[in-house]
mmCIF file of C-alpha atoms and ligand atoms in Angstrom:
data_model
loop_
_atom_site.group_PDB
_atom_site.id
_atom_site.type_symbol
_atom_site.label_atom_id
_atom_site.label_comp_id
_atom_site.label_asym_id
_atom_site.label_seq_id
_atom_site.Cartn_x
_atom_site.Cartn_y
_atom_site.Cartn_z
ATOM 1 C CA UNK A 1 9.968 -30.562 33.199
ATOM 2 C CA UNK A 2 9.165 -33.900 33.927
ATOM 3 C CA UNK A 3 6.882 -35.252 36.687
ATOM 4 C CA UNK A 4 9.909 -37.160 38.384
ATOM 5 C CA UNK A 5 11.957 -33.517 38.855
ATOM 6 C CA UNK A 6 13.670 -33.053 42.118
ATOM 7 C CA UNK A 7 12.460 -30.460 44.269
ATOM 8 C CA UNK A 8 15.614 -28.429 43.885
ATOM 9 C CA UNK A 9 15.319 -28.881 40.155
ATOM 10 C CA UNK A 10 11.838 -27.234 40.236
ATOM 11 C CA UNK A 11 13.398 -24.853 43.412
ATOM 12 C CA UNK A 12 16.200 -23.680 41.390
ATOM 13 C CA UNK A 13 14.131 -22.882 38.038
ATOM 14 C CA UNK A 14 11.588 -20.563 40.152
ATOM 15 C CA UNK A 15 14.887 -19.033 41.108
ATOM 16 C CA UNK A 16 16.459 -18.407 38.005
ATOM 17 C CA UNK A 17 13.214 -17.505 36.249
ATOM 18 C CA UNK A 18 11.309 -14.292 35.959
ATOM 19 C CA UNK A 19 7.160 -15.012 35.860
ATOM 20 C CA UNK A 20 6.489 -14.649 32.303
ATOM 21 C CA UNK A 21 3.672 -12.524 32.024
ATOM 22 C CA UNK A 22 1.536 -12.725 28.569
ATOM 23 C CA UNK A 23 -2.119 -12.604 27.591
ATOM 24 C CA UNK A 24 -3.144 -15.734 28.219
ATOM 25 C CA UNK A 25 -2.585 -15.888 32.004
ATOM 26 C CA UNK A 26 -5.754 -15.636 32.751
ATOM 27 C CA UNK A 27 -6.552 -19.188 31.019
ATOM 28 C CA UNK A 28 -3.254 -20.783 31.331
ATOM 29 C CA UNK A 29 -3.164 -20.559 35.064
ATOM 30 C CA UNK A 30 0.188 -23.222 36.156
ATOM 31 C CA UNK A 31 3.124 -23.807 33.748
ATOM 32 C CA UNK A 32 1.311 -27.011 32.811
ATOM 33 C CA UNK A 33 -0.058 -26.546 29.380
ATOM 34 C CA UNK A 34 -0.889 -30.540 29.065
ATOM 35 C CA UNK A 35 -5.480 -29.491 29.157
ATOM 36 C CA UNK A 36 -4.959 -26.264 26.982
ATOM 37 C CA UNK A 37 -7.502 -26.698 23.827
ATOM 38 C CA UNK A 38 -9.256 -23.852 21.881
ATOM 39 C CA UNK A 39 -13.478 -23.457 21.326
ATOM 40 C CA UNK A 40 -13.761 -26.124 18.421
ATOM 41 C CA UNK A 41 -14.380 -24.874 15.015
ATOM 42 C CA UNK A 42 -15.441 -26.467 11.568
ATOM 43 C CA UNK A 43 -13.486 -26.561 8.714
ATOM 44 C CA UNK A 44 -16.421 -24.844 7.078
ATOM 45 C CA UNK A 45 -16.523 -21.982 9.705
ATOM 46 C CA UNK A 46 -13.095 -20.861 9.066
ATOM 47 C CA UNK A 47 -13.395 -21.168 4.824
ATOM 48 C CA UNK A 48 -17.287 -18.995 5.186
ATOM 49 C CA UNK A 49 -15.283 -16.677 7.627
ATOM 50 C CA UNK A 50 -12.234 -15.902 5.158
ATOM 51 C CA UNK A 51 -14.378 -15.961 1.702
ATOM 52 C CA UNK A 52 -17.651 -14.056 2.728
ATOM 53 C CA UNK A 53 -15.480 -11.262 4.284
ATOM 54 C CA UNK A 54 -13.842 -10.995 1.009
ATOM 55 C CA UNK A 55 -16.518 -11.098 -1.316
ATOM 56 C CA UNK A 56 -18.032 -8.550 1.023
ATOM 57 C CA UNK A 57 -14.895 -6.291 0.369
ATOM 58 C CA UNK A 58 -15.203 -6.808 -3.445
ATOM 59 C CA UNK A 59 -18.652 -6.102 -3.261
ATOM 60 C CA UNK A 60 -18.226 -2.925 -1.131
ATOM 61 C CA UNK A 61 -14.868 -1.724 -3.680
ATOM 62 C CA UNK A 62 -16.370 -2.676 -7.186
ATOM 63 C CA UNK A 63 -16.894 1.695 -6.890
ATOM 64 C CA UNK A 64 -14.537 3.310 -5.098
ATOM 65 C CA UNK A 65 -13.669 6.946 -4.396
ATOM 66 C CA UNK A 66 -9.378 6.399 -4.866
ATOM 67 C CA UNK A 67 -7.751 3.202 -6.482
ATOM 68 C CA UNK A 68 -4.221 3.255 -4.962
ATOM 69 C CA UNK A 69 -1.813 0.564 -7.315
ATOM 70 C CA UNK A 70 0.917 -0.360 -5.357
ATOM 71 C CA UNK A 71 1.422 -0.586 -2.061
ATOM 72 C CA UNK A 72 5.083 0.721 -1.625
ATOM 73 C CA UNK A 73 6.656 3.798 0.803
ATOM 74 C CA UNK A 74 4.741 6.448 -1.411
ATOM 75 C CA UNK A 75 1.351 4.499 -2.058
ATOM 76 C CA UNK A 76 1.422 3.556 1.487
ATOM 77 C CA UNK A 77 2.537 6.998 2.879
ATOM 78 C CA UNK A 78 -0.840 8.668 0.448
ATOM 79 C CA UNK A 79 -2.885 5.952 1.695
ATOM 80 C CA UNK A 80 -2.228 6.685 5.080
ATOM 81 C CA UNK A 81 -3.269 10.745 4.811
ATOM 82 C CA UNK A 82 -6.298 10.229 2.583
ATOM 83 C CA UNK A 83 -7.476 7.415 5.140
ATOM 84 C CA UNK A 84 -7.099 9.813 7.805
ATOM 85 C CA UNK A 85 -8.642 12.945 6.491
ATOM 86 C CA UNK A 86 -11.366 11.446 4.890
ATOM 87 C CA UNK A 87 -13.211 8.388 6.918
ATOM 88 C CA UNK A 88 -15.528 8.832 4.576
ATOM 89 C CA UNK A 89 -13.840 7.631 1.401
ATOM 90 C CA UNK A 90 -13.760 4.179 0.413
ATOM 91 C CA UNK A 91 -9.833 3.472 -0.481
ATOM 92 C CA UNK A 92 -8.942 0.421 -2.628
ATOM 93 C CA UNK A 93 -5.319 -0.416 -2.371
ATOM 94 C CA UNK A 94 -4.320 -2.927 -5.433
ATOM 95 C CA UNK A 95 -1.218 -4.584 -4.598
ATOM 96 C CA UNK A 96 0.750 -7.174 -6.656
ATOM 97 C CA UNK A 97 3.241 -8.544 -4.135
ATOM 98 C CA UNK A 98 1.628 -11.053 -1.650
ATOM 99 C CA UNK A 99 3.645 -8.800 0.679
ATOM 100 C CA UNK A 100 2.580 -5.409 0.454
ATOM 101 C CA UNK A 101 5.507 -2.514 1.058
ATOM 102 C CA UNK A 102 7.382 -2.628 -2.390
ATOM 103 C CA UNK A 103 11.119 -2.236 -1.883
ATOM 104 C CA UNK A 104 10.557 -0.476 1.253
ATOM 105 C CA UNK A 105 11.633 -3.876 3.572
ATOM 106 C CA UNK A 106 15.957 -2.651 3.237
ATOM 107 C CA UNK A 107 16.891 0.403 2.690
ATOM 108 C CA UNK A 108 19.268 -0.230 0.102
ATOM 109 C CA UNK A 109 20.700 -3.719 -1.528
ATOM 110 C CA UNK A 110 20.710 -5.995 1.406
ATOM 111 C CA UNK A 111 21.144 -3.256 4.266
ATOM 112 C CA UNK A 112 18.630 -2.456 7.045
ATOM 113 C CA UNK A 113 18.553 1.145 7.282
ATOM 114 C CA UNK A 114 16.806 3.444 5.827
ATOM 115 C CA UNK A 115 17.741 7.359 5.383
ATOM 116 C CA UNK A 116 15.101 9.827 5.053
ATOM 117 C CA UNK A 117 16.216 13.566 4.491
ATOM 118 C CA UNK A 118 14.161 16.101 6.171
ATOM 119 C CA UNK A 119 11.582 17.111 6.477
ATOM 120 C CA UNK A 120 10.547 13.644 6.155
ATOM 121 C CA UNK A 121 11.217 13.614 9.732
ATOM 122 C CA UNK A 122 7.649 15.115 10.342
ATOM 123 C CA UNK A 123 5.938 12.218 8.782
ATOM 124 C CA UNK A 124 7.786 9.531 11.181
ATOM 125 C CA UNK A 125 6.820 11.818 13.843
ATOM 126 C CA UNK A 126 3.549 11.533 12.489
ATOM 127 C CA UNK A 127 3.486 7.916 12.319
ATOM 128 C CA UNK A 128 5.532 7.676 15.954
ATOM 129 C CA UNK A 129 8.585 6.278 14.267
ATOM 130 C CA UNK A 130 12.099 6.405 16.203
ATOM 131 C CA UNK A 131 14.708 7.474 14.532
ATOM 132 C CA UNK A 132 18.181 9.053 15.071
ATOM 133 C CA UNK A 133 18.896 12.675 14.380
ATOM 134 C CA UNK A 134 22.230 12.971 11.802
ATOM 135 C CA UNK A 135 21.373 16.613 10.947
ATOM 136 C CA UNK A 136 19.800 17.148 7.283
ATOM 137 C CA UNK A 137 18.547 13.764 7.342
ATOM 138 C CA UNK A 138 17.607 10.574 9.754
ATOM 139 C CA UNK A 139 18.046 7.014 10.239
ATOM 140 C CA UNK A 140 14.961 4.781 10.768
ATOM 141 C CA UNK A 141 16.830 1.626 12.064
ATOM 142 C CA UNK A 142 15.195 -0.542 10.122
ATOM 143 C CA UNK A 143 13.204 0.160 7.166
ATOM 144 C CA UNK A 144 11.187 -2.961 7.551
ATOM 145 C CA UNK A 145 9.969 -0.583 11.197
ATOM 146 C CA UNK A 146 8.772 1.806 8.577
ATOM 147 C CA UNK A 147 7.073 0.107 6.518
ATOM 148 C CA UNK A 148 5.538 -2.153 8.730
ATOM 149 C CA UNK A 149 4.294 0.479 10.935
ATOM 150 C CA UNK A 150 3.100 2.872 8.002
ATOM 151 C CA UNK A 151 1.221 -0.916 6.524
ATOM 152 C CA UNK A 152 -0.399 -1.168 10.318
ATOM 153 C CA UNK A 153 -1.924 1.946 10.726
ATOM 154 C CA UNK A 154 -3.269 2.074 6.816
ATOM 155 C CA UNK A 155 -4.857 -1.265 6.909
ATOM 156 C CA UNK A 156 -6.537 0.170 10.714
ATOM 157 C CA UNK A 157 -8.359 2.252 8.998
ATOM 158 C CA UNK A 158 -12.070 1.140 8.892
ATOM 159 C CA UNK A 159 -12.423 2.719 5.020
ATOM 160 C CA UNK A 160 -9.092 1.126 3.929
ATOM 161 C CA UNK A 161 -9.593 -2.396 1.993
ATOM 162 C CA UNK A 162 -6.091 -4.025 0.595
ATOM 163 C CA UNK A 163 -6.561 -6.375 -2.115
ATOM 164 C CA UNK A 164 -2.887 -7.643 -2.445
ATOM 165 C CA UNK A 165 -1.843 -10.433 -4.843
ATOM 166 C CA UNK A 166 -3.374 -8.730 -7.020
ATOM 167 C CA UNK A 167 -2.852 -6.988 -10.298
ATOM 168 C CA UNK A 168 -3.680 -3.901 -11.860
ATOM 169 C CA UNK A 169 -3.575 -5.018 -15.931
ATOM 170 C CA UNK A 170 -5.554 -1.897 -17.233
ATOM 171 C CA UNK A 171 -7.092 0.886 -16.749
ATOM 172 C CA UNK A 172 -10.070 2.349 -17.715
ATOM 173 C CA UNK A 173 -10.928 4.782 -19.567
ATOM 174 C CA UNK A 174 -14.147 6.754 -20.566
ATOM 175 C CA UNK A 175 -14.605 10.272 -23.600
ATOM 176 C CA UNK A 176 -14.702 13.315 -21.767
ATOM 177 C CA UNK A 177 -15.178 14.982 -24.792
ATOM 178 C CA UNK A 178 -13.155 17.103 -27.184
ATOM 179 C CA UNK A 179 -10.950 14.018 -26.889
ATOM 180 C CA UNK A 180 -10.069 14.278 -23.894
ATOM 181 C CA UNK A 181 -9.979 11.496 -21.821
ATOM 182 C CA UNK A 182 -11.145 10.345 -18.302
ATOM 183 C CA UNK A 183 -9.405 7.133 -16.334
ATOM 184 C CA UNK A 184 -12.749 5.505 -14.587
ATOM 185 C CA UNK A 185 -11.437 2.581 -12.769
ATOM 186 C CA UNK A 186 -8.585 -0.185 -12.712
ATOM 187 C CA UNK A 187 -9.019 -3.982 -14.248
ATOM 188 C CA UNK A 188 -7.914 -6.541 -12.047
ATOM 189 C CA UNK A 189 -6.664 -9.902 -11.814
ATOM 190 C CA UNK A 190 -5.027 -12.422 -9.849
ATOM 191 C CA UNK A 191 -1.082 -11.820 -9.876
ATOM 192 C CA UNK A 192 -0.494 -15.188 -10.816
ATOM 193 C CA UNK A 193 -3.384 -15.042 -13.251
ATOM 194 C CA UNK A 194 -1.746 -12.382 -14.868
ATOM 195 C CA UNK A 195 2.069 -13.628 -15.318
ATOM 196 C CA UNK A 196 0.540 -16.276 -16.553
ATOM 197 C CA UNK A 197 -2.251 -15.371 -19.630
ATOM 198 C CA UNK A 198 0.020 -17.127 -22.452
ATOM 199 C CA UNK A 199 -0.666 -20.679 -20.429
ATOM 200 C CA UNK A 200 -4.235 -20.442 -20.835
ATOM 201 C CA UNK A 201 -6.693 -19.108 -23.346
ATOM 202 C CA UNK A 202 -9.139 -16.793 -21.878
ATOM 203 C CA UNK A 203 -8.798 -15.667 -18.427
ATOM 204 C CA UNK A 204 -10.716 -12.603 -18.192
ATOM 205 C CA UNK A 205 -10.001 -9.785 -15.463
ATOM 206 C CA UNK A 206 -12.271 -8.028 -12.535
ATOM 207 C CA UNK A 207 -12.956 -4.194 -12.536
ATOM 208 C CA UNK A 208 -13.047 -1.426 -10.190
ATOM 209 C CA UNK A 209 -14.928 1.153 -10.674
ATOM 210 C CA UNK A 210 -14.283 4.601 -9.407
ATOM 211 C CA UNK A 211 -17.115 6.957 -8.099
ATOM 212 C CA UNK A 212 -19.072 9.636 -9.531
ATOM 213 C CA UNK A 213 -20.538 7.881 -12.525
ATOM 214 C CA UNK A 214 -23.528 7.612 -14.011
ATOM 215 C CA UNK A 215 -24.751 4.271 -15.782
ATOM 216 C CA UNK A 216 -24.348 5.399 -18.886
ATOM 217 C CA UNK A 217 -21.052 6.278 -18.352
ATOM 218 C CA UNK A 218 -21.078 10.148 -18.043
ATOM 219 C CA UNK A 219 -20.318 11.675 -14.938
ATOM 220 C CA UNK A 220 -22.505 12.297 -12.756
ATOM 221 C CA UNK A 221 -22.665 16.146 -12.083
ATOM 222 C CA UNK A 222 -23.895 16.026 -8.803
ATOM 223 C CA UNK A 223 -20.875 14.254 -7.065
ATOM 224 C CA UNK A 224 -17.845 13.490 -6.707
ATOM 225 C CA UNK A 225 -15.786 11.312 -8.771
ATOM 226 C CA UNK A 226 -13.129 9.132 -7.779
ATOM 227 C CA UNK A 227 -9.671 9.055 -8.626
ATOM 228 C CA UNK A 228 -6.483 6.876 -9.139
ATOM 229 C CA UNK A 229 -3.024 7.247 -7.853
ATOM 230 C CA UNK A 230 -0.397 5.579 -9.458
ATOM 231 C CA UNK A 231 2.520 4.428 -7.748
ATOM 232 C CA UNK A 232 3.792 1.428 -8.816
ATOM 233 C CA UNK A 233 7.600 2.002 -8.866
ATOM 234 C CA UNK A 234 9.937 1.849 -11.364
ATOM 235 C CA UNK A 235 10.600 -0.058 -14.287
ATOM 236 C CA UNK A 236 10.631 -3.656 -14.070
ATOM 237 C CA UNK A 237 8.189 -7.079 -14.499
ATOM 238 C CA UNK A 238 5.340 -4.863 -12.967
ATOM 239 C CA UNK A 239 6.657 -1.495 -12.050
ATOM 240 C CA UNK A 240 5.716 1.770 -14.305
ATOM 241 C CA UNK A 241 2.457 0.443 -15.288
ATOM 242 C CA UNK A 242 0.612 3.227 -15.398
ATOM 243 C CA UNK A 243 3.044 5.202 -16.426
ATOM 244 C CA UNK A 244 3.479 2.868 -19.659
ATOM 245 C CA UNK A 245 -0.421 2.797 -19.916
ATOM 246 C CA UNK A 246 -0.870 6.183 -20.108
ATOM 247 C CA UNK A 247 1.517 7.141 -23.460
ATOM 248 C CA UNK A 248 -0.919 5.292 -25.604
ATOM 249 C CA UNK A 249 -3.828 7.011 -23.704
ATOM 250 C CA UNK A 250 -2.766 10.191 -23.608
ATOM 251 C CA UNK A 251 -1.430 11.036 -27.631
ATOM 252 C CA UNK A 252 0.593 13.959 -26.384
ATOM 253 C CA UNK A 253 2.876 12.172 -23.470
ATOM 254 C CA UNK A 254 6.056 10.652 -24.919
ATOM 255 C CA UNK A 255 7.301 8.402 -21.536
ATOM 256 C CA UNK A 256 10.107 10.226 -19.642
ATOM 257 C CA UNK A 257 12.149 7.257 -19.067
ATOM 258 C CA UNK A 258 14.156 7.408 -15.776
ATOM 259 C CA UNK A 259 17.662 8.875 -15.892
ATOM 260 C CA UNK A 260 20.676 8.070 -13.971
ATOM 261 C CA UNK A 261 21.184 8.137 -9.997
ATOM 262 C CA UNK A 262 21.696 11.875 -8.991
ATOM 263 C CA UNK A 263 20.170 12.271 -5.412
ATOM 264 C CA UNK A 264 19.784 15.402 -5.011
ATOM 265 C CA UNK A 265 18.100 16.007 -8.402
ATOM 266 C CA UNK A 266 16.143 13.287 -8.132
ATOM 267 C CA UNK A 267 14.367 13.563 -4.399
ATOM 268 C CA UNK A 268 13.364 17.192 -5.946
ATOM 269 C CA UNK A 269 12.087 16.171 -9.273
ATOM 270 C CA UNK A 270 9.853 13.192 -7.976
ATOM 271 C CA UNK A 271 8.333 15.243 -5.532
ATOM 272 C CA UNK A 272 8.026 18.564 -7.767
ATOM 273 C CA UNK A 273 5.918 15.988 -10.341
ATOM 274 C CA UNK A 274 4.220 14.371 -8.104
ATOM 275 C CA UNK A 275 0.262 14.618 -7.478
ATOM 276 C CA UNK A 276 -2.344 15.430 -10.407
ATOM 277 C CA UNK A 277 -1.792 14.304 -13.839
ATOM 278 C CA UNK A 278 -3.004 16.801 -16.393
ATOM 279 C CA UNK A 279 -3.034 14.481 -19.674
ATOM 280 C CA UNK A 280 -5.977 12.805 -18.457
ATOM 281 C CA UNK A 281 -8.575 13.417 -15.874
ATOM 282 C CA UNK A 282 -8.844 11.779 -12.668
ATOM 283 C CA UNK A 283 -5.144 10.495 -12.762
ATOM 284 C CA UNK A 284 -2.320 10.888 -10.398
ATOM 285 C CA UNK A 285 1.163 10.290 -9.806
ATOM 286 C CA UNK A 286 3.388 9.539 -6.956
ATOM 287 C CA UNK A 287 6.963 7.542 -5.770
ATOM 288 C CA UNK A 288 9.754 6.471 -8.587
ATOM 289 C CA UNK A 289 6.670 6.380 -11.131
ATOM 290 C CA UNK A 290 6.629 9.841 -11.575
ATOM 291 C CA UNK A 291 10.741 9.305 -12.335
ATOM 292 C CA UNK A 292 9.371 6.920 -15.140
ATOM 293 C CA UNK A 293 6.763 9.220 -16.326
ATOM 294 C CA UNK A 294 8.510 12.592 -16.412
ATOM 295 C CA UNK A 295 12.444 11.553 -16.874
ATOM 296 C CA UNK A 296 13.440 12.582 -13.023
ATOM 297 C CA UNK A 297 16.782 10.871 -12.302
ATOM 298 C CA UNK A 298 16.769 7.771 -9.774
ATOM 299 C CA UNK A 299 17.868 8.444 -6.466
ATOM 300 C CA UNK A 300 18.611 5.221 -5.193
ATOM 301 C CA UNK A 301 18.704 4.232 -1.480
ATOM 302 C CA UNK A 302 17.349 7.335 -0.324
ATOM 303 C CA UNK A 303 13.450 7.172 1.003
ATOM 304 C CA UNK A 304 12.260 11.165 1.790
ATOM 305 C CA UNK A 305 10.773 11.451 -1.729
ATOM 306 C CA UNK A 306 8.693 8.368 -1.699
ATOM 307 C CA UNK A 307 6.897 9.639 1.866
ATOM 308 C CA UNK A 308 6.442 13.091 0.828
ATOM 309 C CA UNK A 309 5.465 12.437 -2.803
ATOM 310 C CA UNK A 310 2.503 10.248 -1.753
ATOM 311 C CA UNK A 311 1.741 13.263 0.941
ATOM 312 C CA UNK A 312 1.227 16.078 -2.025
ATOM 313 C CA UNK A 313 -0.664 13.728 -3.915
ATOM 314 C CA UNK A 314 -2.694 12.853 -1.185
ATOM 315 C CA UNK A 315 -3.276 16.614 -0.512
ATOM 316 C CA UNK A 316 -4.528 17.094 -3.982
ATOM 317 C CA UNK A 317 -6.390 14.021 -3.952
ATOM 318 C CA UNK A 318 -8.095 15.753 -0.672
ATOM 319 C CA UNK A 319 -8.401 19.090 -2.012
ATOM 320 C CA UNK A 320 -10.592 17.343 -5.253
ATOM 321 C CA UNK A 321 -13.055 15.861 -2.985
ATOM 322 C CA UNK A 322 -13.143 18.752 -0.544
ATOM 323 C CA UNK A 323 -13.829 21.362 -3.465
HETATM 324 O O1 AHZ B 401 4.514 -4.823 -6.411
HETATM 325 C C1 AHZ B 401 4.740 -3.452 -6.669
HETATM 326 C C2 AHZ B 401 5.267 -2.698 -5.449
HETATM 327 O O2 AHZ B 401 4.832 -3.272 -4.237
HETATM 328 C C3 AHZ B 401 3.436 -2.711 -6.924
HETATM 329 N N1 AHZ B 401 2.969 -2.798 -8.325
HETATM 330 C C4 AHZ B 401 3.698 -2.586 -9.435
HETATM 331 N N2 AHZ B 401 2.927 -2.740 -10.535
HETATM 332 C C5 AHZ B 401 1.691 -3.071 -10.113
HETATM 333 C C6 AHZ B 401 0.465 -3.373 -10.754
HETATM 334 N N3 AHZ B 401 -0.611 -3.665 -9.982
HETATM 335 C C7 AHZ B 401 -0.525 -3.670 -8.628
HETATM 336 N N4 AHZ B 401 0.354 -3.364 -12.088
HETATM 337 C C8 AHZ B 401 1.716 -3.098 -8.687
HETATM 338 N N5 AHZ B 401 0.635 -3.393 -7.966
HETATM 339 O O3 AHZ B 401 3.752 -1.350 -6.671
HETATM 340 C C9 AHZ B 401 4.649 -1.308 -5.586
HETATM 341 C C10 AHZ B 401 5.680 -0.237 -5.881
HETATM 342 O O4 AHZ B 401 6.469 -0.100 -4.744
HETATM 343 P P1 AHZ B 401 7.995 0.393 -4.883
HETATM 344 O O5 AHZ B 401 8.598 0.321 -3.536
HETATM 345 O O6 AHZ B 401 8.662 -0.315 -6.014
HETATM 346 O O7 AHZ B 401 7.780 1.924 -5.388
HETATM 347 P P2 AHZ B 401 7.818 3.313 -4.623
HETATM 348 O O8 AHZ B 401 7.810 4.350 -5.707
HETATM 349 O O9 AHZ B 401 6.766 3.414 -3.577
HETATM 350 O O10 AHZ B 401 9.234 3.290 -3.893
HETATM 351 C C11 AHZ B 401 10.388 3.230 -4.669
HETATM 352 C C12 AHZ B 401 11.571 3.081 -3.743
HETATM 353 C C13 AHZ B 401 12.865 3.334 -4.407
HETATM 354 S S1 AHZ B 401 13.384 2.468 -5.758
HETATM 355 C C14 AHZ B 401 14.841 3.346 -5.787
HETATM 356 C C15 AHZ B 401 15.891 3.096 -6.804
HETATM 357 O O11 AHZ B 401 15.805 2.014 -7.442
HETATM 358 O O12 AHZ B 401 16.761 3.934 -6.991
HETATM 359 N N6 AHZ B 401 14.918 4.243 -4.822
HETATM 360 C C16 AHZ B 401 13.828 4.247 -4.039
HETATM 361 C C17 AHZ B 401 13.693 5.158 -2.863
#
């Protein structure tokens, strides 16, 4: 409003307006916002303050007790029950998207909602999720709610550290004798780095490491070692990769390859091979992976398996480091 406004202009807008009540009334104390300014800060400050933080976290995760890749409904739904059992377990999530959450934003082509069947129900419960009650399944009204919610409380958690944009490219592996084979960590790179190694000539990749290890390699007996779950989605520029990775690993696995849509075959099937995978140690499964992996069908717009597959793996994640 300008200075020159009649009173009644300035009587009838207290009228028609409700006080608008936010957190900065305590500083912003009239409607005039004209002498508003922030603390200065140097360019410097704010670049230290982003890159220190970071190099801090890559610092802190070069070991880690669980490497989740990909963070879609079923990495996010694991992440979110290891993180809260176990404070005490340093959780990488490796994410490819810039935007975390996979497909999870619509619940189906370009559609908002998202249909869980029970007892998924429990989880959103869990999470405090609304949702409306059709019977053998519910409606979250948005799945971008679930996601975002599931991505908020994850990435609260003090032992959580989310390295998206970027890229798992390999894993790796270490003997565990009678040719057997351990996975001991994930190689990393920049997303864009890696969609783009036939530009340049050598641009070489980052490692995680996971826990337990000795430095020669061996495991150490006396602890714990860390793990990897897998859920990276199906097929596609990135999806599967593990999945993929693991058939030239593992000399026994041929790759399931994902069948058809069949919902309720393939809700069960994901689930039902979810969790720990025996071909090699310290692996597991969860979400449409597992579909890739083992040949479950696809089950389309439907998101139950993807929240309780990254639960069971999660549980055996927790029951490894609890034994
Ligand atoms: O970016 C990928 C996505 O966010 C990420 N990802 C894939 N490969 C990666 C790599 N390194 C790091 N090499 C990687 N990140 O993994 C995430 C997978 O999320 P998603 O939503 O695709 O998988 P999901 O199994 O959690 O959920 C699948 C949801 C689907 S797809 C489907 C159908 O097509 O029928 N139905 C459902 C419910």
């Amino acid at each position: 409003m300008s200075a020159t406004a009649t009173t009644t202009e300035t009587a009838q807008l207290q009228v028609n307006s409700t006080p608008v009540s936010h957190a900065l009334s305590d500083v912003v104390k009239t409607e005039d916002w004209s002498d508003f300014k922030f603390a200065p800060i140097r360019e410097s400050t704010v670049s230290r303050a982003m890159t220190s933080r970071y190099f801090k976290d890559l610092d802190k995760f070069a070991v880690s007790d669980v490497v989740i890749v990909g963070a879609g409904s079923s990495g996010l739904s694991a992440a979110y029950v290891i993180a809260k059992n176990r404070p005490d377990l340093k959780i990488a999530i490796i994410e490819a998207n810039v935007a975390p959450g996979g497909g999870a934003w619509l619940g189906g082509q370009l559609f908002s909602a998202m249909i869980m069947r029970k007892p998924t129900h429990l989880f959103l419960q869990e999470l405090d999720i609304p949702y409306e009650d059709e019977g053998d399944y519910v409606v979250v009204k948005h799945a971008a709610l679930f996601t975002s919610t599931v991505l908020s409380k994850v990435l609260q958690f003090p032992n959580v550290k989310l390295f998206n944009a970027t890229a798992v490219e390999d894993l790796v592996t270490r003997p565990a004798g009678n040719g057997a084979v351990n996975v001991a960590g994930v190689v990393t790179n920049w997303t864009l780095v890696s969609m783009a190694h036939d530009l340049q000539s050598c641009m070489d990749p980052n490692v995680i490491e996971l826990s337990g290890y000795k430095d020669d390699g061996s495991r150490d007996p006396s602890k714990k070692h860390g793990v990897i779950l897998s859920t990276t989605g199906h097929d596609g520029p990135f999806g599967a990769f593990s999945a993929k990775r693991i058939v030239s690993i593992d000399n026994n696995k041929k790759l399931g390859g994902m069948k058809g849509l069949d919902m309720n075959n393939a809700e069960a099937g994901v689930v039902k091979h979810s969790g720990s995978y025996t071909g090699v140690g310290s692996m597991y499964f969860a979400g449409m992976e597992v579909a890739e992996l083992e040949g479950c069908n696809r089950m389309g717009p439907t998101f139950g398996a993807m929240a309780v597959s990254g639960i069971k793996a999660a549980e055996e994640i927790l029951k490894h480091f609890a034994a």
